[in-house]
PDB file of C-alpha atoms in Angstrom:
ATOM      1  CA  MET A   1       0.158   0.133   0.006  1.00 50.00           C
ATOM      2  CA  ARG A   2       2.667   2.324   0.930  1.00 49.00           C
ATOM      3  CA  GLN A   3       4.440   1.546  -2.294  1.00 51.00           C
ATOM      4  CA  LYS A   4       1.633   2.442  -4.377  1.00 49.00           C
ATOM      5  CA  THR A   5       1.112   5.619  -2.589  1.00 58.00           C
ATOM      6  CA  ILE A   6       4.732   6.577  -3.200  1.00 56.00           C
ATOM      7  CA  ARG A   7       4.229   5.508  -6.907  1.00 58.00           C
ATOM      8  CA  GLU A   8       1.477   7.668  -7.219  1.00 58.00           C
ATOM      9  CA  LYS A   9       3.159  10.601  -5.777  1.00 57.00           C
ATOM     10  CA  LYS A  10       5.833  10.084  -8.245  1.00 59.00           C
ATOM     11  CA  GLU A  11       3.326  10.037 -11.168  1.00 62.00           C
ATOM     12  CA  GLN A  12       1.513  13.071  -9.892  1.00 60.00           C
ATOM     13  CA  GLU A  13       4.835  15.090  -9.287  1.00 63.00           C
ATOM     14  CA  LYS A  14       5.862  13.911 -13.125  1.00 59.00           C
ATOM     15  CA  ILE A  15       2.403  15.199 -14.400  1.00 56.00           C
ATOM     16  CA  LYS A  16       2.900  18.403 -12.469  1.00 55.00           C
ATOM     17  CA  GLN A  17       6.378  18.983 -13.907  1.00 58.00           C
ATOM     18  CA  GLU A  18       4.973  18.306 -17.476  1.00 54.00           C
ATOM     19  CA  ASN A  19       2.343  20.627 -16.820  1.00 48.00           C
ATOM     20  CA  ILE A  20       4.677  23.442 -15.880  1.00 47.00           C
ATOM     21  CA  LYS A  21       6.982  22.612 -18.776  1.00 48.00           C
ATOM     22  CA  GLN A  22       3.930  23.012 -21.031  1.00 43.00           C
ATOM     23  CA  GLU A  23       2.798  26.302 -19.441  1.00 45.00           C
ATOM     24  CA  ASN A  24       6.148  27.743 -19.771  1.00 45.00           C
ATOM     25  CA  THR A  25       6.278  26.625 -23.458  1.00 41.00           C
ATOM     26  CA  VAL A  26       3.098  28.495 -24.101  1.00 40.00           C
ATOM     27  CA  GLN A  27       4.096  31.600 -22.440  1.00 43.00           C
ATOM     28  CA  GLU A  28       7.494  31.529 -24.391  1.00 43.00           C
ATOM     29  CA  ASN A  29       5.579  31.350 -27.724  1.00 45.00           C
ATOM     30  CA  SER A  30       2.705  33.603 -26.711  1.00 51.00           C
ATOM     31  CA  LEU A  31       2.163  37.441 -27.714  1.00 53.00           C
ATOM     32  CA  THR A  32      -0.257  37.909 -24.969  1.00 54.00           C
ATOM     33  CA  ALA A  33       1.413  36.231 -21.770  1.00 55.00           C
ATOM     34  CA  GLY A  34       4.850  36.466 -20.353  1.00 56.00           C
ATOM     35  CA  PRO A  35       7.799  38.347 -21.899  1.00 61.00           C
ATOM     36  CA  ILE A  36       7.134  39.586 -25.465  1.00 68.00           C
ATOM     37  CA  ARG A  37      10.382  40.506 -26.997  1.00 69.00           C
ATOM     38  CA  ARG A  38      11.490  36.970 -27.889  1.00 74.00           C
ATOM     39  CA  PRO A  39       8.275  35.645 -29.354  1.00 71.00           C
ATOM     40  CA  LEU A  40       7.546  38.911 -31.033  1.00 72.00           C
ATOM     41  CA  VAL A  41      10.898  38.847 -32.892  1.00 74.00           C
ATOM     42  CA  ARG A  42      10.463  35.083 -33.610  1.00 77.00           C
ATOM     43  CA  PHE A  43       7.263  35.949 -35.074  1.00 75.00           C
ATOM     44  CA  ALA A  44       7.933  39.172 -36.949  1.00 77.00           C
ATOM     45  CA  ILE A  45      11.366  37.949 -38.825  1.00 81.00           C
ATOM     46  CA  PRO A  46       9.384  35.572 -41.186  1.00 80.00           C
ATOM     47  CA  VAL A  47       6.696  38.156 -42.006  1.00 79.00           C
ATOM     48  CA  ILE A  48       9.519  40.652 -42.820  1.00 82.00           C
ATOM     49  CA  LEU A  49      11.271  38.301 -44.960  1.00 82.00           C
ATOM     50  CA  SER A  50       7.850  37.319 -46.563  1.00 79.00           C
ATOM     51  CA  MET A  51       7.315  41.022 -47.519  1.00 79.00           C
ATOM     52  CA  LEU A  52      10.993  41.159 -48.963  1.00 81.00           C
ATOM     53  CA  ALA A  53      10.688  38.134 -50.880  1.00 76.00           C
ATOM     54  CA  ALA A  54       7.293  39.287 -52.354  1.00 75.00           C
ATOM     55  CA  GLN A  55       8.920  42.242 -53.805  1.00 76.00           C
ATOM     56  CA  LEU A  56      11.037  39.892 -56.050  1.00 73.00           C
ATOM     57  CA  TYR A  57       7.881  39.740 -58.226  1.00 69.00           C
ATOM     58  CA  SER A  58       7.797  43.467 -59.648  1.00 71.00           C
ATOM     59  CA  VAL A  59      11.803  43.649 -59.184  1.00 79.00           C
ATOM     60  CA  ALA A  60      12.302  40.622 -61.205  1.00 75.00           C
ATOM     61  CA  ASP A  61       9.756  41.629 -64.051  1.00 76.00           C
ATOM     62  CA  SER A  62      11.452  44.890 -64.370  1.00 79.00           C
ATOM     63  CA  MET A  63      14.926  43.772 -64.523  1.00 83.00           C
ATOM     64  CA  ILE A  64      14.176  40.808 -66.867  1.00 85.00           C
ATOM     65  CA  ILE A  65      12.010  43.014 -69.226  1.00 84.00           C
ATOM     66  CA  GLY A  66      14.836  45.564 -69.314  1.00 81.00           C
ATOM     67  CA  TRP A  67      17.454  43.074 -69.759  1.00 85.00           C
ATOM     68  CA  LYS A  68      15.561  41.100 -72.587  1.00 82.00           C
ATOM     69  CA  LEU A  69      13.298  43.670 -74.033  1.00 85.00           C
ATOM     70  CA  ASP A  70      13.590  47.137 -74.773  1.00 82.00           C
ATOM     71  CA  SER A  71      12.950  50.556 -72.662  1.00 83.00           C
ATOM     72  CA  ASP A  72       9.490  50.807 -74.333  1.00 86.00           C
ATOM     73  CA  ALA A  73       8.453  47.473 -72.838  1.00 85.00           C
ATOM     74  CA  LEU A  74       9.705  48.439 -69.608  1.00 87.00           C
ATOM     75  CA  ALA A  75       7.548  51.508 -69.585  1.00 89.00           C
ATOM     76  CA  ALA A  76       4.503  49.473 -70.777  1.00 89.00           C
ATOM     77  CA  ALA A  77       5.019  47.174 -67.796  1.00 88.00           C
ATOM     78  CA  SER A  78       5.387  50.003 -65.603  1.00 88.00           C
ATOM     79  CA  ASN A  79       2.170  51.873 -66.549  1.00 91.00           C
ATOM     80  CA  GLY A  80       0.216  48.307 -66.539  1.00 90.00           C
ATOM     81  CA  ALA A  81       1.741  48.029 -63.111  1.00 88.00           C
ATOM     82  CA  ALA A  82       0.334  51.544 -61.971  1.00 89.00           C
ATOM     83  CA  VAL A  83      -3.176  50.383 -62.891  1.00 91.00           C
ATOM     84  CA  LEU A  84      -2.900  46.930 -61.198  1.00 90.00           C
ATOM     85  CA  MET A  85      -2.097  48.704 -57.994  1.00 88.00           C
ATOM     86  CA  PHE A  86      -5.649  49.623 -57.528  1.00 88.00           C
ATOM     87  CA  PHE A  87      -6.613  46.009 -57.500  1.00 89.00           C
ATOM     88  CA  LEU A  88      -3.857  44.980 -55.489  1.00 87.00           C
ATOM     89  CA  PHE A  89      -4.762  47.744 -53.062  1.00 88.00           C
ATOM     90  CA  VAL A  90      -8.391  46.089 -52.551  1.00 86.00           C
ATOM     91  CA  SER A  91      -6.617  42.761 -52.306  1.00 84.00           C
ATOM     92  CA  GLY A  92      -4.505  43.856 -49.518  1.00 85.00           C
ATOM     93  CA  GLY A  93      -7.437  45.301 -47.716  1.00 86.00           C
ATOM     94  CA  MET A  94      -8.951  41.878 -47.778  1.00 85.00           C
ATOM     95  CA  GLU A  95      -5.843  40.238 -46.601  1.00 85.00           C
ATOM     96  CA  LEU A  96      -5.575  42.526 -43.504  1.00 84.00           C
ATOM     97  CA  ALA A  97      -9.109  42.330 -42.672  1.00 86.00           C
ATOM     98  CA  GLY A  98      -9.020  38.509 -42.713  1.00 85.00           C
ATOM     99  CA  ASN A  99      -5.827  38.266 -40.516  1.00 84.00           C
ATOM    100  CA  LEU A 100      -7.310  40.867 -37.986  1.00 85.00           C
ATOM    101  CA  LEU A 101     -10.595  38.958 -37.800  1.00 86.00           C
ATOM    102  CA  ILE A 102      -8.793  35.459 -37.498  1.00 86.00           C
ATOM    103  CA  ALA A 103      -6.514  36.825 -34.604  1.00 83.00           C
ATOM    104  CA  ALA A 104      -9.458  38.576 -32.862  1.00 83.00           C
ATOM    105  CA  LYS A 105     -11.859  35.374 -32.969  1.00 83.00           C
ATOM    106  CA  LYS A 106      -9.045  32.682 -32.278  1.00 80.00           C
ATOM    107  CA  PRO A 107      -9.290  32.914 -28.542  1.00 80.00           C
ATOM    108  CA  VAL A 108     -13.066  32.981 -28.154  1.00 80.00           C
ATOM    109  CA  PHE A 109     -14.094  30.562 -31.208  1.00 82.00           C
ATOM    110  CA  GLN A 110     -14.475  27.042 -31.235  1.00 84.00           C
ATOM    111  CA  LYS A 111     -12.442  24.911 -33.853  1.00 82.00           C
ATOM    112  CA  LYS A 112     -15.496  24.429 -36.037  1.00 85.00           C
ATOM    113  CA  GLN A 113     -16.293  28.297 -35.970  1.00 86.00           C
ATOM    114  CA  MET A 114     -12.998  28.970 -36.780  1.00 85.00           C
ATOM    115  CA  GLU A 115     -13.161  26.551 -39.783  1.00 86.00           C
ATOM    116  CA  GLU A 116     -16.288  28.036 -40.797  1.00 88.00           C
ATOM    117  CA  LEU A 117     -14.937  31.541 -40.561  1.00 88.00           C
ATOM    118  CA  THR A 118     -11.952  30.666 -42.591  1.00 89.00           C
ATOM    119  CA  TRP A 119     -14.073  29.146 -45.435  1.00 91.00           C
ATOM    120  CA  ASN A 120     -16.375  32.077 -45.399  1.00 90.00           C
ATOM    121  CA  LEU A 121     -13.426  34.526 -45.769  1.00 90.00           C
ATOM    122  CA  LEU A 122     -11.925  32.504 -48.680  1.00 90.00           C
ATOM    123  CA  PHE A 123     -15.385  32.409 -50.088  1.00 92.00           C
ATOM    124  CA  VAL A 124     -16.085  36.190 -50.212  1.00 91.00           C
ATOM    125  CA  ASP A 125     -12.449  36.937 -51.109  1.00 89.00           C
ATOM    126  CA  GLY A 126     -12.876  34.437 -54.205  1.00 90.00           C
ATOM    127  CA  ILE A 127     -16.214  36.135 -55.329  1.00 92.00           C
ATOM    128  CA  LEU A 128     -14.727  39.545 -55.005  1.00 92.00           C
ATOM    129  CA  ALA A 129     -11.532  38.590 -56.903  1.00 91.00           C
ATOM    130  CA  LEU A 130     -13.768  37.204 -59.848  1.00 93.00           C
ATOM    131  CA  VAL A 131     -15.827  40.326 -59.942  1.00 93.00           C
ATOM    132  CA  MET A 132     -12.587  42.544 -59.923  1.00 91.00           C
ATOM    133  CA  THR A 133     -11.029  40.391 -62.719  1.00 93.00           C
ATOM    134  CA  VAL A 134     -14.076  40.859 -64.970  1.00 94.00           C
ATOM    135  CA  LEU A 135     -14.274  44.693 -64.247  1.00 92.00           C
ATOM    136  CA  GLY A 136     -10.473  44.850 -64.695  1.00 91.00           C
ATOM    137  CA  ILE A 137     -10.164  43.129 -67.940  1.00 92.00           C
ATOM    138  CA  VAL A 138     -12.951  44.985 -69.502  1.00 93.00           C
ATOM    139  CA  GLY A 139     -11.925  48.346 -68.240  1.00 92.00           C
ATOM    140  CA  PHE A 140      -8.098  48.159 -68.170  1.00 92.00           C
ATOM    141  CA  ARG A 141      -7.637  50.001 -71.348  1.00 93.00           C
ATOM    142  CA  ALA A 142      -9.728  53.034 -70.291  1.00 93.00           C
ATOM    143  CA  LEU A 143      -7.789  53.175 -67.096  1.00 93.00           C
ATOM    144  CA  LEU A 144      -4.669  53.233 -68.756  1.00 93.00           C
ATOM    145  CA  ILE A 145      -5.850  55.987 -71.280  1.00 92.00           C
ATOM    146  CA  LEU A 146      -6.910  57.773 -67.846  1.00 92.00           C
ATOM    147  CA  ILE A 147      -3.321  57.686 -66.583  1.00 90.00           C
ATOM    148  CA  ASN A 148      -2.163  59.204 -69.555  1.00 90.00           C
ATOM    149  CA  THR A 149      -0.249  55.972 -71.017  1.00 90.00           C
ATOM    150  CA  PRO A 150       1.604  57.064 -74.314  1.00 90.00           C
ATOM    151  CA  GLU A 151      -0.075  55.772 -77.280  1.00 89.00           C
ATOM    152  CA  GLU A 152       2.995  53.921 -78.554  1.00 90.00           C
ATOM    153  CA  ILE A 153       3.098  51.595 -75.489  1.00 91.00           C
ATOM    154  CA  LEU A 154      -0.698  51.587 -74.782  1.00 92.00           C
ATOM    155  CA  ALA A 155      -1.055  48.020 -76.503  1.00 92.00           C
ATOM    156  CA  ASP A 156       1.766  46.428 -74.498  1.00 92.00           C
ATOM    157  CA  ALA A 157       0.721  48.001 -71.244  1.00 92.00           C
ATOM    158  CA  TRP A 158      -2.778  46.614 -71.906  1.00 94.00           C
ATOM    159  CA  LEU A 159      -1.494  43.165 -72.953  1.00 93.00           C
ATOM    160  CA  TYR A 160       0.658  42.986 -69.592  1.00 91.00           C
ATOM    161  CA  GLY A 161      -2.231  44.044 -67.405  1.00 91.00           C
ATOM    162  CA  VAL A 162      -4.996  41.762 -68.984  1.00 93.00           C
ATOM    163  CA  VAL A 163      -2.724  38.774 -68.798  1.00 92.00           C
ATOM    164  CA  TYR A 164      -1.753  39.586 -65.230  1.00 90.00           C
ATOM    165  CA  MET A 165      -5.495  40.073 -64.194  1.00 91.00           C
ATOM    166  CA  VAL A 166      -6.081  36.619 -65.352  1.00 90.00           C
ATOM    167  CA  GLY A 167      -4.309  35.376 -62.293  1.00 89.00           C
ATOM    168  CA  LEU A 168      -5.814  37.702 -59.746  1.00 90.00           C
ATOM    169  CA  PRO A 169      -8.458  35.344 -58.249  1.00 90.00           C
ATOM    170  CA  PHE A 170      -5.670  33.014 -57.448  1.00 91.00           C
ATOM    171  CA  GLN A 171      -3.414  35.647 -55.979  1.00 88.00           C
ATOM    172  CA  MET A 172      -6.155  37.065 -53.986  1.00 90.00           C
ATOM    173  CA  ILE A 173      -7.188  33.649 -52.476  1.00 90.00           C
ATOM    174  CA  TYR A 174      -3.323  33.094 -52.066  1.00 88.00           C
ATOM    175  CA  ASP A 175      -2.565  36.032 -50.405  1.00 87.00           C
ATOM    176  CA  LEU A 176      -5.611  35.999 -47.927  1.00 89.00           C
ATOM    177  CA  ALA A 177      -4.468  32.336 -47.122  1.00 88.00           C
ATOM    178  CA  LYS A 178      -1.226  33.428 -46.158  1.00 88.00           C
ATOM    179  CA  GLN A 179      -2.660  36.229 -43.809  1.00 86.00           C
ATOM    180  CA  ILE A 180      -5.127  33.764 -42.350  1.00 88.00           C
ATOM    181  CA  LEU A 181      -2.031  31.373 -41.442  1.00 87.00           C
ATOM    182  CA  ILE A 182      -0.527  34.463 -39.853  1.00 85.00           C
ATOM    183  CA  GLY A 183      -3.568  35.250 -37.985  1.00 84.00           C
ATOM    184  CA  TYR A 184      -3.608  31.634 -36.658  1.00 85.00           C
ATOM    185  CA  GLY A 185       0.092  32.479 -35.448  1.00 82.00           C
ATOM    186  CA  ASP A 186       1.919  30.503 -38.192  1.00 84.00           C
ATOM    187  CA  SER A 187       4.486  33.053 -39.947  1.00 82.00           C
ATOM    188  CA  LYS A 188       6.698  30.640 -41.224  1.00 86.00           C
ATOM    189  CA  THR A 189       4.590  28.530 -43.747  1.00 87.00           C
ATOM    190  CA  PRO A 190       3.764  31.870 -45.438  1.00 85.00           C
ATOM    191  CA  LEU A 191       7.445  32.630 -45.633  1.00 87.00           C
ATOM    192  CA  TYR A 192       8.202  29.466 -47.368  1.00 89.00           C
ATOM    193  CA  THR A 193       5.570  29.782 -49.848  1.00 88.00           C
ATOM    194  CA  THR A 194       6.410  33.174 -50.770  1.00 86.00           C
ATOM    195  CA  LEU A 195       9.980  32.192 -51.092  1.00 86.00           C
ATOM    196  CA  PHE A 196       9.212  29.242 -53.274  1.00 90.00           C
ATOM    197  CA  THR A 197       6.700  31.452 -55.567  1.00 88.00           C
ATOM    198  CA  SER A 198       9.290  34.136 -55.933  1.00 85.00           C
ATOM    199  CA  VAL A 199      12.084  32.070 -57.313  1.00 86.00           C
ATOM    200  CA  LEU A 200       9.413  30.214 -59.534  1.00 89.00           C
ATOM    201  CA  ASN A 201       8.488  33.683 -60.880  1.00 87.00           C
ATOM    202  CA  VAL A 202      11.880  34.492 -61.656  1.00 87.00           C
ATOM    203  CA  ILE A 203      12.665  31.439 -63.683  1.00 89.00           C
ATOM    204  CA  LEU A 204       9.413  31.664 -65.474  1.00 89.00           C
ATOM    205  CA  ASP A 205      10.007  35.241 -66.281  1.00 86.00           C
ATOM    206  CA  ILE A 206      13.388  34.036 -67.967  1.00 88.00           C
ATOM    207  CA  VAL A 207      11.767  31.448 -70.035  1.00 89.00           C
ATOM    208  CA  LEU A 208       8.328  33.171 -70.992  1.00 88.00           C
ATOM    209  CA  VAL A 209       9.822  36.660 -71.837  1.00 86.00           C
ATOM    210  CA  ASP A 210      11.736  34.773 -74.490  1.00 83.00           C
ATOM    211  CA  LEU A 211       8.787  33.172 -75.856  1.00 88.00           C
ATOM    212  CA  ALA A 212       5.975  35.819 -75.328  1.00 86.00           C
ATOM    213  CA  GLY A 213       7.559  39.136 -74.544  1.00 85.00           C
ATOM    214  CA  ILE A 214       5.976  41.374 -72.356  1.00 87.00           C
ATOM    215  CA  GLY A 215       2.854  39.175 -72.047  1.00 86.00           C
ATOM    216  CA  GLY A 216       5.116  36.306 -70.839  1.00 88.00           C
ATOM    217  CA  ALA A 217       6.367  38.377 -68.023  1.00 86.00           C
ATOM    218  CA  ALA A 218       2.954  38.885 -66.927  1.00 87.00           C
ATOM    219  CA  ALA A 219       2.196  35.077 -67.344  1.00 90.00           C
ATOM    220  CA  ALA A 220       5.126  34.346 -65.340  1.00 88.00           C
ATOM    221  CA  SER A 221       3.762  36.246 -62.418  1.00 86.00           C
ATOM    222  CA  ALA A 222       0.268  34.819 -62.837  1.00 87.00           C
ATOM    223  CA  LEU A 223       1.397  31.341 -62.858  1.00 90.00           C
ATOM    224  CA  ALA A 224       3.568  31.561 -59.941  1.00 87.00           C
ATOM    225  CA  GLN A 225       0.646  32.876 -58.060  1.00 85.00           C
ATOM    226  CA  ILE A 226      -1.508  30.112 -59.344  1.00 88.00           C
ATOM    227  CA  VAL A 227       0.979  27.688 -57.873  1.00 88.00           C
ATOM    228  CA  GLY A 228       1.013  29.431 -54.739  1.00 85.00           C
ATOM    229  CA  CYS A 229      -2.803  29.241 -54.293  1.00 83.00           C
ATOM    230  CA  VAL A 230      -2.605  25.525 -55.134  1.00 83.00           C
ATOM    231  CA  ILE A 231       0.072  24.903 -52.614  1.00 76.00           C
TER     232      ILE A 231
END
């Protein structure tokens, strides 16, 4: 009987130590409990690196278009990108809203409720992306004229923008999915996918610009975003 009591005490002590260890681990990785500096830096670094990697899309397009084509093609891509920024700003607003909503509801929602919220966000974002894509393709030329795009590069700027717009629904869902993961507390997975799609975009740029000119550069970005969305 005494041996049994001793054994039970040892088991209880072991469970107690494991609970303490688990609580310490939670506090170490939590942004709402315990010291914040270390978990904040650990969480923020992948986010910062993701943002830097995402800039490779536009930088790679500009560098490779300027390298393989000419100054007119580079100017056309710049004008097309200026119009695309309007649609990307809307996409960025949806990403930020989704991130904040997930982060706010995670502490109070059950797992099923979080799953429903996640799917609803992706569904609304997908519908909005389809509407914006149709409007963008139909009105892209008018928007280029509105910003005084020179006539000699208008056709190439339109081609760049319209081809890019084809991948917009995938890009919006892909970007929102990354922000949802960050809202859940996972900042590393978005970093890995962003690095992969950025490198893929560069490779596709080099190949497709030779094959299809400025349209190939836009197609490279669109294809990389589609792959990221599927992943």
